[in-house]
PDB file of C-alpha atoms in Angstrom:
ATOM      1  CA  MET A 125      -6.377   6.476 -24.159  1.00 60.00           C
ATOM      2  CA  GLU A 126      -4.806   9.506 -25.805  1.00 67.00           C
ATOM      3  CA  SER A 127      -2.000  10.872 -23.590  1.00 72.00           C
ATOM      4  CA  TYR A 128      -2.494   8.151 -20.955  1.00 75.00           C
ATOM      5  CA  ASN A 129      -1.153   4.621 -20.923  1.00 79.00           C
ATOM      6  CA  GLY A 130      -2.293   1.377 -19.337  1.00 84.00           C
ATOM      7  CA  LEU A 131      -0.334   2.148 -16.193  1.00 85.00           C
ATOM      8  CA  ASN A 132      -2.582   5.160 -15.544  1.00 85.00           C
ATOM      9  CA  LEU A 133      -5.557   2.799 -15.640  1.00 85.00           C
ATOM     10  CA  VAL A 134      -3.844   0.333 -13.295  1.00 84.00           C
ATOM     11  CA  ILE A 135      -3.136   3.137 -10.789  1.00 82.00           C
ATOM     12  CA  TRP A 136      -6.745   4.330 -11.028  1.00 80.00           C
ATOM     13  CA  ILE A 137      -8.028   0.786 -10.408  1.00 79.00           C
ATOM     14  CA  ARG A 138      -5.683   0.231  -7.458  1.00 73.00           C
ATOM     15  CA  SER A 139      -6.555   3.607  -5.892  1.00 71.00           C
ATOM     16  CA  ARG A 140     -10.137   2.368  -5.682  1.00 71.00           C
ATOM     17  CA  ARG A 141      -8.969  -0.984  -4.267  1.00 68.00           C
ATOM     18  CA  LEU A 142     -10.770  -2.909  -6.988  1.00 71.00           C
ATOM     19  CA  PRO A 143      -9.872  -6.628  -7.056  1.00 73.00           C
ATOM     20  CA  THR A 144      -8.512  -6.510 -10.600  1.00 81.00           C
ATOM     21  CA  ARG A 145      -5.497  -8.373 -11.937  1.00 85.00           C
ATOM     22  CA  THR A 146      -3.754  -6.643 -14.800  1.00 88.00           C
ATOM     23  CA  VAL A 147      -1.431  -7.449 -17.701  1.00 90.00           C
ATOM     24  CA  LEU A 148       0.132  -4.525 -19.557  1.00 90.00           C
ATOM     25  CA  ILE A 149       1.567  -5.123 -23.019  1.00 92.00           C
ATOM     26  CA  GLY A 150       3.949  -2.673 -24.638  1.00 90.00           C
ATOM     27  CA  ASP A 151       7.306  -1.888 -26.152  1.00 91.00           C
ATOM     28  CA  PRO A 152      10.437  -2.575 -24.105  1.00 93.00           C
ATOM     29  CA  ASP A 153      10.499   0.147 -21.412  1.00 90.00           C
ATOM     30  CA  LEU A 154      12.306  -0.586 -18.123  1.00 89.00           C
ATOM     31  CA  VAL A 155      10.763   2.391 -16.318  1.00 89.00           C
ATOM     32  CA  LEU A 156       7.211   1.430 -17.292  1.00 88.00           C
ATOM     33  CA  GLN A 157       7.953  -2.200 -16.430  1.00 88.00           C
ATOM     34  CA  LYS A 158       9.209  -1.262 -12.924  1.00 86.00           C
ATOM     35  CA  GLU A 159       6.193   0.997 -12.350  1.00 87.00           C
ATOM     36  CA  ALA A 160       3.850  -1.791 -13.454  1.00 86.00           C
ATOM     37  CA  GLU A 161       5.515  -4.219 -11.026  1.00 84.00           C
ATOM     38  CA  ARG A 162       5.213  -1.625  -8.245  1.00 81.00           C
ATOM     39  CA  GLU A 163       1.473  -1.539  -8.938  1.00 83.00           C
ATOM     40  CA  ARG A 164       1.373  -5.370  -8.960  1.00 81.00           C
ATOM     41  CA  ALA A 165       0.678  -5.610 -12.675  1.00 87.00           C
ATOM     42  CA  VAL A 166       2.483  -7.859 -15.143  1.00 89.00           C
ATOM     43  CA  TYR A 167       4.302  -6.093 -17.980  1.00 91.00           C
ATOM     44  CA  LEU A 168       4.829  -8.107 -21.152  1.00 93.00           C
ATOM     45  CA  VAL A 169       7.017  -6.860 -24.003  1.00 93.00           C
ATOM     46  CA  THR A 170       6.083  -6.908 -27.675  1.00 93.00           C
ATOM     47  CA  PRO A 171       6.432  -8.805 -29.875  1.00 92.00           C
ATOM     48  CA  LEU A 172       4.476 -11.092 -27.589  1.00 91.00           C
ATOM     49  CA  GLU A 173       4.438 -14.856 -27.825  1.00 92.00           C
ATOM     50  CA  HIS A 174       1.074 -16.510 -27.207  1.00 93.00           C
ATOM     51  CA  ALA A 175       2.587 -18.962 -24.689  1.00 92.00           C
ATOM     52  CA  ALA A 176       4.083 -16.122 -22.617  1.00 90.00           C
ATOM     53  CA  PHE A 177       0.719 -14.364 -22.505  1.00 92.00           C
ATOM     54  CA  VAL A 178      -1.107 -17.543 -21.438  1.00 92.00           C
ATOM     55  CA  ARG A 179       1.523 -18.201 -18.707  1.00 89.00           C
ATOM     56  CA  ALA A 180       1.159 -14.651 -17.358  1.00 88.00           C
ATOM     57  CA  VAL A 181      -2.629 -14.793 -17.273  1.00 88.00           C
ATOM     58  CA  THR A 182      -2.622 -18.275 -15.708  1.00 85.00           C
ATOM     59  CA  THR A 183      -0.192 -17.143 -13.001  1.00 82.00           C
ATOM     60  CA  LEU A 184      -2.345 -14.104 -12.192  1.00 80.00           C
ATOM     61  CA  LEU A 185      -5.519 -16.159 -12.014  1.00 80.00           C
ATOM     62  CA  GLU A 186      -3.930 -18.813  -9.797  1.00 76.00           C
ATOM     63  CA  ALA A 187      -2.434 -16.280  -7.376  1.00 71.00           C
ATOM     64  CA  GLN A 188      -4.304 -15.947  -4.127  1.00 59.00           C
ATOM     65  CA  PRO A 189      -5.371 -12.383  -3.380  1.00 59.00           C
ATOM     66  CA  GLN A 190      -3.705 -10.787  -0.391  1.00 59.00           C
ATOM     67  CA  THR A 191      -6.048 -10.892   2.551  1.00 58.00           C
ATOM     68  CA  ARG A 192      -5.809  -9.336   5.958  1.00 56.00           C
ATOM     69  CA  ARG A 193      -4.853 -11.959   8.518  1.00 63.00           C
ATOM     70  CA  THR A 194      -5.686  -9.988  11.661  1.00 72.00           C
ATOM     71  CA  PRO A 195      -8.358  -7.376  12.411  1.00 80.00           C
ATOM     72  CA  ARG A 196      -7.531  -3.669  12.206  1.00 85.00           C
ATOM     73  CA  LYS A 197      -7.783  -1.207  15.065  1.00 90.00           C
ATOM     74  CA  ARG A 198      -8.508   2.449  14.202  1.00 92.00           C
ATOM     75  CA  VAL A 199      -5.982   4.710  15.947  1.00 94.00           C
ATOM     76  CA  GLN A 200      -4.383   8.139  15.637  1.00 92.00           C
ATOM     77  CA  VAL A 201      -0.672   7.932  16.448  1.00 93.00           C
ATOM     78  CA  GLU A 202       2.103  10.329  15.471  1.00 95.00           C
ATOM     79  CA  ALA A 203       4.895   8.662  13.536  1.00 95.00           C
ATOM     80  CA  VAL A 204       7.982   9.372  11.475  1.00 94.00           C
ATOM     81  CA  VAL A 205       8.771   7.495   8.268  1.00 92.00           C
ATOM     82  CA  ASP A 206      12.391   7.865   7.225  1.00 85.00           C
ATOM     83  CA  GLY A 207      12.398  11.445   8.567  1.00 86.00           C
ATOM     84  CA  VAL A 208       8.919  12.423   7.270  1.00 90.00           C
ATOM     85  CA  ALA A 209       6.038  13.166   9.685  1.00 92.00           C
ATOM     86  CA  ALA A 210       3.115  10.750   9.344  1.00 94.00           C
ATOM     87  CA  SER A 211       0.093   9.469  11.247  1.00 94.00           C
ATOM     88  CA  VAL A 212      -0.759   5.843  11.863  1.00 95.00           C
ATOM     89  CA  VAL A 213      -4.501   5.572  11.224  1.00 94.00           C
ATOM     90  CA  ASP A 214      -4.967   1.863  11.850  1.00 93.00           C
ATOM     91  CA  VAL A 215      -2.906  -1.034  13.137  1.00 94.00           C
ATOM     92  CA  SER A 216      -3.078  -4.804  13.355  1.00 91.00           C
ATOM     93  CA  TYR A 217      -0.737  -7.497  14.597  1.00 90.00           C
ATOM     94  CA  GLY A 218       0.533  -7.856  11.034  1.00 87.00           C
ATOM     95  CA  GLY A 219       0.783  -4.271   9.842  1.00 90.00           C
ATOM     96  CA  LEU A 220      -0.632  -0.768   9.684  1.00 93.00           C
ATOM     97  CA  CYS A 221      -1.956   2.066   7.559  1.00 94.00           C
ATOM     98  CA  LEU A 222      -0.196   5.446   7.444  1.00 93.00           C
ATOM     99  CA  ALA A 223      -1.281   8.864   6.255  1.00 92.00           C
ATOM    100  CA  VAL A 224       1.155  11.575   5.181  1.00 91.00           C
ATOM    101  CA  GLU A 225      -0.244  15.086   4.693  1.00 89.00           C
ATOM    102  CA  ASP A 226       1.151  17.500   2.086  1.00 83.00           C
ATOM    103  CA  ALA A 227       2.720  14.547   0.287  1.00 78.00           C
ATOM    104  CA  ASP A 228       2.733  15.950  -3.239  1.00 75.00           C
ATOM    105  CA  ARG A 229       6.210  14.643  -4.012  1.00 76.00           C
ATOM    106  CA  ILE A 230       6.530  11.762  -1.572  1.00 79.00           C
ATOM    107  CA  ALA A 231       6.643   8.072  -2.508  1.00 82.00           C
ATOM    108  CA  PHE A 232       7.078   5.213  -0.073  1.00 84.00           C
ATOM    109  CA  PRO A 233       9.981   2.887  -0.901  1.00 87.00           C
ATOM    110  CA  PRO A 234       9.366  -0.886  -0.851  1.00 88.00           C
ATOM    111  CA  PHE A 235      10.826  -1.078   2.706  1.00 90.00           C
ATOM    112  CA  PHE A 236      11.129   1.715   5.256  1.00 91.00           C
ATOM    113  CA  THR A 237      11.543   2.400   8.968  1.00 92.00           C
ATOM    114  CA  LEU A 238       8.520   3.507  10.968  1.00 94.00           C
ATOM    115  CA  LYS A 239       8.987   5.257  14.324  1.00 95.00           C
ATOM    116  CA  LEU A 240       6.095   5.744  16.721  1.00 94.00           C
ATOM    117  CA  THR A 241       7.433   8.924  18.297  1.00 89.00           C
ATOM    118  CA  ARG A 242       5.629   8.941  21.660  1.00 89.00           C
ATOM    119  CA  LEU A 243       6.127   5.235  22.266  1.00 91.00           C
ATOM    120  CA  ASP A 244       9.812   5.159  21.274  1.00 90.00           C
ATOM    121  CA  VAL A 245       9.107   2.163  19.020  1.00 92.00           C
ATOM    122  CA  SER A 246      10.721   1.524  15.639  1.00 92.00           C
ATOM    123  CA  ARG A 247       9.894  -1.196  13.147  1.00 92.00           C
ATOM    124  CA  ARG A 248      11.040  -2.012   9.642  1.00 91.00           C
ATOM    125  CA  VAL A 249       7.971  -2.372   7.418  1.00 91.00           C
ATOM    126  CA  GLN A 250       7.214  -3.342   3.829  1.00 89.00           C
ATOM    127  CA  ARG A 251       4.925  -1.256   1.644  1.00 89.00           C
ATOM    128  CA  VAL A 252       1.919  -3.272   0.434  1.00 88.00           C
ATOM    129  CA  TRP A 253      -0.118  -0.531  -1.243  1.00 87.00           C
ATOM    130  CA  THR A 254      -0.336   3.240  -1.602  1.00 88.00           C
ATOM    131  CA  SER A 255      -3.221   5.475  -2.507  1.00 85.00           C
ATOM    132  CA  ARG A 256      -3.773   9.200  -2.855  1.00 82.00           C
ATOM    133  CA  VAL A 257      -6.777  10.673  -1.076  1.00 80.00           C
ATOM    134  CA  ARG A 258      -9.064  12.711  -3.300  1.00 71.00           C
ATOM    135  CA  ASP A 259      -7.352  15.951  -2.313  1.00 71.00           C
ATOM    136  CA  ARG A 260      -4.204  14.421  -3.897  1.00 71.00           C
ATOM    137  CA  ARG A 261      -2.099  15.978  -1.136  1.00 81.00           C
ATOM    138  CA  THR A 262      -2.585  13.132   1.349  1.00 88.00           C
ATOM    139  CA  LEU A 263      -0.846   9.836   0.701  1.00 89.00           C
ATOM    140  CA  LEU A 264      -2.031   6.631   2.383  1.00 91.00           C
ATOM    141  CA  CYS A 265       0.200   3.582   2.687  1.00 91.00           C
ATOM    142  CA  GLY A 266      -0.616   0.080   3.855  1.00 91.00           C
ATOM    143  CA  ALA A 267       2.395  -1.773   5.216  1.00 91.00           C
ATOM    144  CA  ARG A 268       3.203  -5.079   6.864  1.00 88.00           C
ATOM    145  CA  LEU A 269       5.896  -5.814   9.390  1.00 87.00           C
ATOM    146  CA  ALA A 270       9.124  -6.839   7.675  1.00 80.00           C
ATOM    147  CA  LEU A 271      11.429  -9.609   8.820  1.00 67.00           C
ATOM    148  CA  THR A 272       9.340 -10.515  11.842  1.00 55.00           C
ATOM    149  CA  SER A 273       7.242 -13.506  12.614  1.00 49.00           C
ATOM    150  CA  ASP A 274       3.489 -13.413  12.990  1.00 49.00           C
ATOM    151  CA  HIS A 275       4.105 -13.808  16.715  1.00 54.00           C
ATOM    152  CA  ASP A 276       6.081 -10.596  17.367  1.00 71.00           C
ATOM    153  CA  ASP A 277       5.086 -10.148  21.010  1.00 77.00           C
ATOM    154  CA  GLY A 278       6.670  -6.672  21.137  1.00 87.00           C
ATOM    155  CA  TRP A 279       4.521  -5.385  18.270  1.00 90.00           C
ATOM    156  CA  ARG A 280       1.438  -7.135  19.670  1.00 89.00           C
ATOM    157  CA  ALA A 281       1.992  -5.309  22.961  1.00 90.00           C
ATOM    158  CA  VAL A 282       2.221  -1.989  21.081  1.00 92.00           C
ATOM    159  CA  VAL A 283      -1.017  -2.686  19.176  1.00 92.00           C
ATOM    160  CA  ASP A 284      -2.802  -3.759  22.365  1.00 91.00           C
ATOM    161  CA  SER A 285      -1.625  -0.633  24.214  1.00 92.00           C
ATOM    162  CA  LEU A 286      -2.971   1.837  21.644  1.00 92.00           C
ATOM    163  CA  PRO A 287      -6.402   3.280  22.420  1.00 89.00           C
ATOM    164  CA  GLU A 288      -8.962   2.741  19.680  1.00 90.00           C
ATOM    165  CA  ARG A 289     -10.090   5.979  18.040  1.00 83.00           C
ATOM    166  CA  GLN A 290     -13.771   6.611  18.534  1.00 67.00           C
ATOM    167  CA  PRO A 291     -15.840   7.464  15.469  1.00 57.00           C
ATOM    168  CA  ILE A 292     -17.097  11.051  15.256  1.00 45.00           C
ATOM    169  CA  PRO A 293     -20.825  11.077  16.089  1.00 49.00           C
ATOM    170  CA  SER A 294     -23.080  12.007  13.183  1.00 45.00           C
ATOM    171  CA  GLY A 295     -24.074  15.653  13.286  1.00 47.00           C
ATOM    172  CA  SER A 296     -20.797  16.629  14.976  1.00 41.00           C
ATOM    173  CA  THR A 297     -19.106  19.803  13.790  1.00 44.00           C
ATOM    174  CA  ARG A 298     -15.641  18.278  14.012  1.00 38.00           C
TER     175      ARG A 298
END
């Protein structure tokens, strides 16, 4: 892989939302290990014991993939994430997807506060995934509501109140 490492491959796979489970094996490196965990990969340190490898693979194979529990609603809502302007592009009763433009140097922390500016609504959310759009300047983030039950009537009311964004008709110049 020349100047790349396995983590680059994991990030590439995740950016395409491929259903791949990954084990990285390498020398002790806390930074690489933390990055691998952030990308939901297992990082095993050499020298590697066969039993540890089998346990890691078994755990990955037994884990249930994360699935969406409620349908998404396409929206376009202005938001602020810990002081940074963002747009909510879809919502559900369990979470949302954000887009941040000109996000060259931005990374979403594991937990953050989302404010829907026009609705005066704030929620603490947990990052589930991030992905860079092909232009590499736009960062997408999927997040779920943190520390709330699946029956958060306040958030459900917000989701229900948001108008669904209509798709742009084919042939449109917009």
